[in-house]
Amino acid sequence: MSRRSLLGRTAAVAAGATALTATAGGPAAAATRDVDVAIVGAGLAGLTAARDLVAAGRTVVVLEARDRVGGRVVNLPLANGGVTEGGGEFIGPTQDRIKALADSLGVATFPTYNTGKNLLYKDGKKTPYATDGPLGSVPPVDVAGLANAAIVQASLDDMAKTVPVDAPWTAAKAEEWDRQTFESWLRANAVVPSAKFLLDVACTSIFSAEPRELSLLFVLFYIAAAGNESTPGTLERLTETANGAQEQRFVGGSQLVPVKLAATLGDRVALNAPVRTISRSGGKYVVTADGLTVTAKRVVVAVPPPLAARITYDPLLPADRDQLTQRLPMASVGKAIAIYDTPFWRADGLNGQVVSDTGVISSTFDNSPPDASYGALMGFIEADEARKLDAASEAEVKAAVLKDYVTYFGAKAASPTSFVLQRWNNEAYTRGGPVSIGAPGVLTQYGPALRRPVGGIHWAGTETSVHWMGFMDGAVRSGERVAREVLAAL
């Protein structure tokens, strides 16, 4: 099974960064600003909300802690002058809002390279397999495992259909499903070892978390959310490349979308401005960031829940909102990209996609540019494997990653021309990725606080989206939703 990611890094985007630097003001541009709406976070959610509020005639300022925009979406510059994605990069069917935004900004898409065979590496054996046969991209494990996995997948999809995407805690069996981990449910249902392997890989690939960390209800909601208003979500749509969430990439890298969007906002975007406090004073809100204080009628907090919790609020947030943010940790993920003169694996009839039961890297993609002017192998470091390497040096991580690439693709993989690494767990203003995850009991006990405004403070970010939570599309949708919410309240 394949995957997508929603990650990032503090490197500036190579294409378009100059234009942004010239138009987006830093904190020094004004020590104090008074606006209708202060927005915390210049990721896709915050920037989309700002766009819609400005279009409606409202004044805004977007406060961003980093020296760049994009949040968990970032382009990493390469030594050869190209870029590769360190964060969210894929889009697919039913991800309508990110596609519409990119189209409006002139950022084109191209198909993720998917020609040739996938590789399954299991029990020390390497097996190439076609992705256009009757099994699609499902790895060719034993017949019993395939049959069991098919039953499990169908069961998950059927259960997900009963989960309301706007309030999963109200599902008929919400209490039952939220009392157990995804791991405990899999142990009772994925009874063939090879089927359990497939579902474990799907879990770590989708969530960058182990099955034991997730509530079954949270997993079912995530599946239900992998669609739009007219198309129900499915597990297959989450895992597939063709016709799935990994189908397309952005020409020039995904960070071009937030970079170009921020450029339309000009000096309304303040970089290097981490927000420290949000307080109510004299009928307005005072948002204090490093070097900049903003007074506003309304505030939009568009950062992951664990980071929103690190802001000091006066008056205090309601207990259920604060307790929610304490219980939605970030998952654990990194991306490792090795650059080569050519995508040599293509000559061997391979598409660069691997599923493995061992090593630091258990899933890979061909991250080469559309013209294949150089080769790029991207691998995900996820969940337990990511945490094991949090304290390792970059050289140690590189050695472990290249060892896996050689196992999968041969001796040529040992000598990349360059190597870039993004470890989200160590990113100051993210601390994990691609998304916050819910353990048992969280959604049913605290879920209603996820989007509910607190006075004039509103919540956005991909974690608040009812469709494509955890993806770029979910971030855009949340920004559009919160803008409507704020406009109705002003």
Coordinates of C-alpha atoms in Angstrom, one line a residue:
M1 CA 0.0 0.0 0.0
S2 CA 1.2 3.5 -0.7
R3 CA 0.9 6.8 1.2
R4 CA 0.9 10.5 1.4
S5 CA 2.4 13.0 3.8
L6 CA 1.8 16.4 5.3
L7 CA 5.1 17.6 6.7
G8 CA 7.6 20.5 6.2
R9 CA 10.9 22.3 7.2
T10 CA 12.3 25.7 7.9
A11 CA 14.1 26.0 4.5
A12 CA 12.9 28.8 2.2
V13 CA 11.2 27.8 -1.0
A14 CA 13.6 28.1 -3.9
A15 CA 11.1 29.3 -6.5
G16 CA 9.1 32.3 -5.5
A17 CA 10.8 33.1 -2.2
T18 CA 12.3 36.3 -3.5
A19 CA 8.8 37.6 -4.3
L20 CA 7.5 36.8 -0.9
T21 CA 10.4 38.3 0.9
A22 CA 9.8 41.6 -1.0
T23 CA 6.1 41.7 -0.1
A24 CA 5.6 40.1 3.3
G25 CA 6.5 42.3 6.3
G26 CA 8.4 41.1 9.3
P27 CA 7.6 42.2 12.9
A28 CA 9.8 45.2 12.4
A29 CA 7.4 46.6 9.8
A30 CA 5.1 47.8 12.6
A31 CA 5.3 47.4 16.4
T32 CA 1.5 47.6 16.8
R33 CA -1.3 46.9 14.5
D34 CA -5.1 47.2 14.8
V35 CA -7.2 45.0 12.5
D36 CA -10.5 43.2 12.3
V37 CA -8.9 39.7 12.5
A38 CA -5.6 38.5 13.8
I39 CA -4.6 35.1 12.4
V40 CA -2.0 32.9 14.1
G41 CA -0.1 30.7 11.6
A42 CA 0.8 31.3 7.9
G43 CA 0.2 27.7 6.8
L44 CA -2.4 26.9 4.2
A45 CA -5.3 27.3 6.7
G46 CA -4.3 30.7 8.0
L47 CA -3.4 32.1 4.6
T48 CA -6.7 30.8 3.0
A49 CA -8.7 32.4 5.9
A50 CA -6.8 35.7 5.3
R51 CA -7.5 35.6 1.6
D52 CA -11.2 35.2 2.1
L53 CA -11.4 37.8 4.9
V54 CA -9.6 40.4 2.8
A55 CA -11.8 39.6 -0.2
A56 CA -14.8 40.5 2.1
G57 CA -13.3 43.8 2.9
R58 CA -11.9 43.0 6.4
T59 CA -8.5 44.0 7.7
V60 CA -6.2 41.2 8.8
V61 CA -2.7 40.4 9.9
V62 CA -1.2 36.9 9.8
L63 CA 1.4 36.1 12.5
E64 CA 3.9 33.4 11.6
A65 CA 6.6 32.1 13.9
R66 CA 8.9 30.8 11.2
D67 CA 10.9 32.8 8.7
R68 CA 8.8 31.3 5.9
V69 CA 5.1 30.6 5.1
G70 CA 3.6 27.1 4.5
G71 CA 3.7 25.4 7.9
R72 CA 3.9 21.7 7.2
V73 CA 4.3 22.4 3.5
V74 CA 7.8 23.3 2.4
N75 CA 10.2 23.0 -0.5
L76 CA 13.8 21.9 0.3
P77 CA 16.5 23.5 -1.9
L78 CA 18.9 21.0 -3.6
A79 CA 22.6 21.5 -4.5
N80 CA 21.8 21.0 -8.2
G81 CA 19.4 24.1 -8.1
G82 CA 16.2 22.1 -7.9
V83 CA 13.8 21.6 -5.1
T84 CA 12.1 18.7 -3.4
E85 CA 9.2 18.6 -1.0
G86 CA 10.0 18.2 2.7
G87 CA 6.4 18.3 3.7
G88 CA 2.9 17.8 2.2
E89 CA 3.2 17.1 -1.5
F90 CA 0.5 14.9 -2.9
I91 CA -3.1 15.6 -3.9
G92 CA -5.7 13.4 -5.5
P93 CA -9.4 12.9 -6.3
T94 CA -12.0 14.7 -4.2
Q95 CA -9.3 17.1 -2.9
D96 CA -11.1 19.9 -4.6
R97 CA -10.2 22.9 -2.5
I98 CA -6.4 22.6 -2.6
K99 CA -6.7 22.0 -6.4
A100 CA -8.9 25.1 -6.9
L101 CA -6.5 27.2 -4.8
A102 CA -3.5 26.0 -6.8
D103 CA -5.3 26.6 -10.1
S104 CA -6.2 30.2 -9.0
L105 CA -2.5 30.9 -8.3
G106 CA -1.2 29.3 -11.5
V107 CA 0.5 26.3 -9.8
A108 CA 0.2 23.3 -12.1
T109 CA 0.2 19.6 -11.2
F110 CA 1.8 16.6 -12.7
P111 CA 1.2 12.8 -12.1
T112 CA 3.3 11.1 -9.4
Y113 CA 5.6 8.7 -11.2
N114 CA 3.8 5.4 -11.2
T115 CA 5.0 3.6 -14.3
G116 CA 6.6 0.2 -13.8
K117 CA 6.5 -2.2 -10.8
N118 CA 6.3 -1.6 -7.1
L119 CA 8.6 -3.6 -4.8
L120 CA 7.6 -5.6 -1.8
Y121 CA 10.4 -6.4 0.6
K122 CA 9.3 -8.9 3.1
D123 CA 11.0 -11.7 5.1
G124 CA 14.3 -10.8 3.4
K125 CA 12.8 -11.3 -0.1
K126 CA 12.4 -8.7 -2.8
T127 CA 9.3 -9.1 -5.0
P128 CA 8.5 -6.7 -7.9
Y129 CA 4.8 -6.6 -8.7
A130 CA 2.6 -4.8 -11.2
T131 CA 0.1 -2.2 -9.9
D132 CA -2.4 -2.5 -12.8
G133 CA -3.5 -6.1 -12.2
P134 CA -6.6 -7.4 -10.3
L135 CA -5.0 -6.6 -6.9
G136 CA -4.1 -3.0 -7.9
S137 CA -1.2 -1.8 -5.7
V138 CA -1.8 -4.3 -2.9
P139 CA 1.4 -6.1 -2.2
P140 CA 1.4 -9.8 -3.3
V141 CA 1.4 -11.6 0.1
D142 CA -0.1 -15.1 0.4
V143 CA -3.6 -15.8 -0.7
A144 CA -5.0 -16.2 2.8
G145 CA -3.5 -12.9 3.8
L146 CA -4.9 -11.1 0.8
A147 CA -8.4 -12.5 1.5
N148 CA -8.3 -11.6 5.1
A149 CA -7.0 -8.1 4.3
A150 CA -9.8 -7.6 1.8
I151 CA -12.4 -8.5 4.4
V152 CA -10.8 -6.1 6.9
Q153 CA -10.7 -3.3 4.4
A154 CA -14.3 -3.8 3.5
S155 CA -15.3 -3.8 7.2
L156 CA -13.4 -0.6 7.9
D157 CA -15.1 1.1 4.9
D158 CA -18.5 -0.1 6.0
M159 CA -18.0 1.1 9.6
A160 CA -16.6 4.4 8.3
K161 CA -19.8 5.1 6.4
T162 CA -21.7 5.3 9.6
V163 CA -19.4 8.0 11.1
P164 CA -20.6 11.6 10.6
V165 CA -17.6 13.6 9.4
D166 CA -18.7 16.7 11.2
A167 CA -19.3 15.0 14.6
P168 CA -17.7 11.5 14.7
W169 CA -18.4 11.3 18.4
T170 CA -22.2 11.1 17.6
A171 CA -21.8 7.8 15.6
A172 CA -24.1 5.1 16.8
K173 CA -21.2 3.0 18.0
A174 CA -18.9 5.9 18.9
E175 CA -18.5 4.8 22.5
E176 CA -17.7 1.2 21.6
W177 CA -15.2 2.2 18.9
D178 CA -13.5 4.9 21.0
R179 CA -12.9 2.5 23.9
Q180 CA -10.4 0.4 21.9
T181 CA -7.2 1.0 20.0
F182 CA -6.9 0.3 16.3
E183 CA -4.3 -2.4 17.3
S184 CA -6.8 -4.3 19.5
W185 CA -9.3 -4.3 16.7
L186 CA -6.8 -5.4 14.1
R187 CA -5.6 -8.3 16.3
A188 CA -9.2 -9.5 16.5
N189 CA -9.9 -9.1 12.7
A190 CA -6.6 -9.3 10.8
V191 CA -5.9 -12.8 12.0
V192 CA -3.6 -13.9 9.2
P193 CA -0.1 -12.5 9.9
S194 CA 0.5 -11.2 6.3
A195 CA -2.9 -9.4 6.5
K196 CA -1.8 -7.8 9.8
F197 CA 1.4 -6.7 8.1
L198 CA -0.5 -5.0 5.3
L199 CA -2.7 -3.1 7.7
D200 CA 0.2 -2.2 9.9
V201 CA 2.0 -0.7 6.9
A202 CA -1.2 1.1 5.9
C203 CA -1.5 2.6 9.3
T204 CA 2.0 3.9 9.7
S205 CA 1.9 5.2 6.1
I206 CA -1.3 7.1 6.6
F207 CA -0.9 8.4 10.2
S208 CA 2.9 8.1 10.9
A209 CA 1.7 6.3 14.0
E210 CA 1.5 2.8 15.3
P211 CA -1.9 1.1 15.5
R212 CA -1.6 1.0 19.3
E213 CA -1.6 4.8 19.4
L214 CA -4.9 5.3 17.7
S215 CA -8.5 5.0 18.7
L216 CA -10.5 2.9 16.3
L217 CA -13.1 5.7 16.1
F218 CA -10.4 8.1 15.1
V219 CA -9.2 5.8 12.3
L220 CA -12.8 5.3 11.1
F221 CA -13.4 9.1 11.0
Y222 CA -10.1 9.6 9.1
I223 CA -11.3 7.1 6.5
A224 CA -14.8 8.7 6.3
A225 CA -13.1 12.1 5.8
A226 CA -11.1 10.9 2.8
G227 CA -13.7 12.2 0.3
N228 CA -15.9 15.3 -0.2
E229 CA -19.5 16.3 0.2
S230 CA -20.7 14.0 -2.5
T231 CA -18.1 11.1 -2.4
P232 CA -17.7 9.0 0.8
G233 CA -14.2 8.3 2.0
T234 CA -12.5 4.9 1.6
L235 CA -9.3 3.3 2.9
E236 CA -8.3 2.7 -0.6
R237 CA -8.4 6.4 -1.5
L238 CA -6.0 7.1 1.4
T239 CA -3.5 4.4 0.3
E240 CA -3.5 4.5 -3.5
T241 CA -1.3 6.5 -5.9
A242 CA -3.4 6.2 -9.1
N243 CA -6.9 7.4 -8.3
G244 CA -5.8 8.0 -4.7
A245 CA -4.4 10.6 -2.4
Q246 CA -0.9 10.3 -3.9
E247 CA -2.0 10.8 -7.5
Q248 CA -0.5 14.2 -8.3
R249 CA 2.3 16.5 -7.3
F250 CA 2.9 20.3 -7.9
V251 CA 5.2 21.6 -10.5
G252 CA 7.9 23.5 -8.7
G253 CA 7.0 22.0 -5.4
S254 CA 4.0 22.2 -3.1
Q255 CA 5.2 25.2 -1.2
L256 CA 4.7 27.4 -4.2
V257 CA 1.0 27.4 -3.3
P258 CA 1.4 29.1 0.1
V259 CA 4.2 31.3 -1.2
K260 CA 2.1 32.7 -4.0
L261 CA -0.9 33.0 -1.8
A262 CA 1.1 34.9 0.8
A263 CA 2.4 37.2 -1.9
T264 CA -1.1 38.3 -2.7
L265 CA -1.5 39.4 1.0
G266 CA 1.6 41.5 1.0
D267 CA 2.6 43.1 4.3
R268 CA -0.4 41.5 6.0
V269 CA 1.9 38.6 6.7
A270 CA 4.4 39.0 9.5
L271 CA 7.2 36.5 9.6
N272 CA 9.5 35.7 12.6
A273 CA 6.6 36.5 14.9
P274 CA 5.8 33.6 17.3
V275 CA 2.6 34.4 19.2
R276 CA 3.0 34.2 23.0
T277 CA -0.3 35.5 24.5
I278 CA -3.9 36.1 23.4
S279 CA -5.8 38.2 25.9
R280 CA -9.2 39.9 26.1
S281 CA -9.0 43.6 26.9
G282 CA -11.6 46.4 26.6
G283 CA -13.8 44.4 24.2
K284 CA -11.0 43.5 21.9
Y285 CA -8.3 40.8 21.8
V286 CA -4.6 41.6 22.2
V287 CA -2.3 39.2 20.4
T288 CA 1.3 39.5 21.5
A289 CA 4.1 38.1 19.3
D290 CA 7.8 38.7 19.3
G291 CA 8.3 42.3 18.2
L292 CA 4.6 42.9 17.3
T293 CA 1.4 43.4 19.2
V294 CA -2.0 43.2 17.4
T295 CA -5.4 44.3 18.6
A296 CA -8.3 42.7 16.8
K297 CA -12.0 42.1 17.1
R298 CA -11.6 38.4 16.4
V299 CA -8.7 35.9 16.4
V300 CA -8.1 32.8 14.3
V301 CA -5.7 30.2 15.7
A302 CA -4.6 28.1 12.7
V303 CA -1.8 26.0 14.1
P304 CA -1.8 22.3 15.3
P305 CA -3.6 21.7 18.6
P306 CA -0.4 20.9 20.6
L307 CA 1.1 24.3 19.5
A308 CA -2.1 26.2 20.1
A309 CA -1.9 24.9 23.7
R310 CA 1.5 26.6 24.1
I311 CA 0.0 30.0 23.8
T312 CA -1.0 31.7 27.0
Y313 CA -4.7 32.7 27.0
D314 CA -6.3 35.3 29.3
P315 CA -9.0 34.5 30.3
L316 CA -8.2 30.8 30.4
L317 CA -9.7 28.6 27.8
P318 CA -12.5 26.3 28.8
A319 CA -11.3 23.1 30.4
D320 CA -12.6 20.8 27.7
R321 CA -10.7 22.8 25.0
D322 CA -7.5 22.8 26.9
Q323 CA -7.9 19.1 27.8
L324 CA -8.5 18.4 24.1
T325 CA -5.2 20.0 23.0
Q326 CA -3.4 18.0 25.7
R327 CA -4.7 14.8 24.2
L328 CA -4.0 15.4 20.5
P329 CA -0.3 14.9 20.1
M330 CA 1.5 15.1 16.8
A331 CA 2.5 11.8 15.1
S332 CA 6.1 11.1 14.4
V333 CA 7.6 11.5 10.9
G334 CA 10.6 12.4 8.7
K335 CA 11.3 12.5 5.0
A336 CA 14.7 11.5 3.6
I337 CA 15.4 12.4 -0.1
A338 CA 18.5 11.1 -1.9
I339 CA 19.4 12.8 -5.2
Y340 CA 21.0 11.0 -8.2
D341 CA 22.1 12.1 -11.6
T342 CA 19.2 10.1 -13.1
P343 CA 16.2 8.1 -11.8
F344 CA 18.1 4.9 -12.5
W345 CA 15.4 2.6 -11.0
R346 CA 13.1 3.4 -13.9
A347 CA 15.5 1.6 -16.3
D348 CA 15.0 -1.4 -14.2
G349 CA 11.3 -1.2 -14.7
L350 CA 10.6 0.1 -11.2
N351 CA 8.4 3.1 -10.2
G352 CA 10.3 3.8 -7.0
Q353 CA 7.5 2.7 -4.7
V354 CA 8.4 0.2 -2.0
V355 CA 6.6 -1.5 0.9
S356 CA 8.9 -3.1 3.4
D357 CA 8.7 -5.0 6.7
T358 CA 12.1 -3.9 7.9
G359 CA 14.6 -1.0 8.0
V360 CA 14.3 2.7 8.8
I361 CA 12.4 3.3 5.6
S362 CA 9.3 1.2 5.0
S363 CA 7.8 3.1 2.1
T364 CA 9.3 5.2 -0.7
F365 CA 8.3 7.3 -3.7
D366 CA 10.0 8.6 -6.9
N367 CA 10.3 12.3 -6.1
S368 CA 12.0 13.2 -9.4
P369 CA 10.9 16.4 -11.2
P370 CA 8.5 16.0 -14.2
D371 CA 11.3 16.3 -16.7
A372 CA 13.4 13.6 -14.9
S373 CA 16.4 15.9 -15.2
Y374 CA 17.7 14.2 -12.1
G375 CA 16.5 11.3 -9.9
A376 CA 15.1 11.7 -6.4
L377 CA 14.2 8.8 -4.0
M378 CA 12.0 9.9 -1.1
G379 CA 11.5 7.7 1.9
F380 CA 9.3 8.2 5.0
I381 CA 10.7 7.6 8.4
E382 CA 7.6 7.0 10.6
A383 CA 6.2 6.3 14.0
D384 CA 8.5 4.1 16.1
E385 CA 11.4 4.3 13.5
A386 CA 11.2 8.1 13.5
R387 CA 11.3 8.3 17.3
K388 CA 14.3 5.9 17.4
L389 CA 16.3 8.4 15.3
D390 CA 15.2 11.7 16.9
A391 CA 18.5 12.0 18.7
A392 CA 20.7 10.5 15.9
S393 CA 23.0 12.7 13.9
E394 CA 22.1 13.5 10.3
A395 CA 25.0 11.4 9.2
E396 CA 23.7 8.4 11.1
V397 CA 20.3 8.8 9.6
K398 CA 21.7 9.1 6.1
A399 CA 23.7 6.0 6.6
A400 CA 20.7 4.0 7.7
V401 CA 18.5 5.4 4.9
L402 CA 21.0 4.6 2.2
K403 CA 21.4 1.1 3.5
D404 CA 17.7 0.6 3.0
Y405 CA 17.8 2.2 -0.5
V406 CA 20.6 -0.2 -1.5
T407 CA 18.5 -3.1 -0.2
Y408 CA 15.6 -2.0 -2.4
F409 CA 17.2 -0.5 -5.5
G410 CA 20.8 -1.9 -5.7
A411 CA 24.3 -0.6 -5.4
K412 CA 23.6 2.6 -7.4
A413 CA 21.5 3.9 -4.5
A414 CA 24.6 4.0 -2.3
S415 CA 26.1 7.1 -3.9
P416 CA 23.6 10.0 -4.2
T417 CA 24.9 13.4 -5.4
S418 CA 23.2 15.0 -2.4
F419 CA 20.9 14.1 0.4
V420 CA 18.3 16.2 2.3
L421 CA 16.5 15.3 5.5
Q422 CA 13.5 16.7 7.3
R423 CA 12.7 15.4 10.8
W424 CA 9.4 17.0 11.9
N425 CA 9.7 15.7 15.5
N426 CA 12.7 18.1 15.8
E427 CA 11.0 21.1 14.1
A428 CA 10.5 23.9 16.7
Y429 CA 7.1 25.0 15.5
T430 CA 5.6 21.7 14.5
R431 CA 7.1 18.9 16.7
G432 CA 5.9 16.0 14.7
G433 CA 3.6 15.3 11.8
P434 CA 1.8 14.9 9.5
V435 CA -1.2 15.4 11.8
S436 CA -2.4 15.3 15.4
I437 CA -3.7 11.9 16.3
G438 CA -6.5 10.7 18.7
A439 CA -6.1 7.9 21.2
P440 CA -9.1 6.1 22.8
G441 CA -11.5 8.3 24.6
V442 CA -10.5 11.6 23.0
L443 CA -13.1 12.2 20.4
T444 CA -16.1 11.1 22.5
Q445 CA -15.0 13.0 25.5
Y446 CA -13.5 16.2 24.0
G447 CA -14.3 16.2 20.3
P448 CA -17.1 18.9 20.5
A449 CA -14.4 21.4 21.5
L450 CA -12.4 20.9 18.4
R451 CA -14.0 23.7 16.3
R452 CA -16.3 25.4 18.8
P453 CA -15.2 29.1 19.1
V454 CA -14.2 30.4 22.5
G455 CA -15.6 33.9 22.6
G456 CA -14.0 35.6 19.7
I457 CA -11.2 33.0 19.3
H458 CA -11.8 30.7 16.3
W459 CA -9.9 27.5 15.4
A460 CA -8.6 26.4 12.0
G461 CA -5.9 24.0 10.7
T462 CA -6.2 20.7 8.9
E463 CA -7.1 18.9 12.2
T464 CA -10.4 20.9 12.3
S465 CA -11.5 19.9 8.8
V466 CA -14.4 17.5 8.2
H467 CA -12.9 16.4 4.9
W468 CA -9.3 15.4 4.3
M469 CA -8.1 16.0 7.8
G470 CA -4.4 15.8 7.9
F471 CA -4.0 16.8 4.2
M472 CA -3.3 20.1 2.4
D473 CA -6.9 20.0 1.2
G474 CA -8.2 19.8 4.8
A475 CA -6.1 22.8 5.7
V476 CA -7.6 24.9 2.9
R477 CA -11.1 23.7 3.7
S478 CA -10.6 24.8 7.4
G479 CA -9.4 28.2 6.3
E480 CA -12.5 28.7 4.1
R481 CA -14.8 27.5 6.9
V482 CA -13.3 29.7 9.6
A483 CA -13.4 32.8 7.4
R484 CA -17.2 32.2 6.9
E485 CA -17.5 31.7 10.6
V486 CA -15.7 35.0 11.5
L487 CA -17.5 37.0 8.8
A488 CA -20.9 35.9 10.3
A489 CA -19.8 36.9 13.7
L490 CA -18.3 40.3 12.9

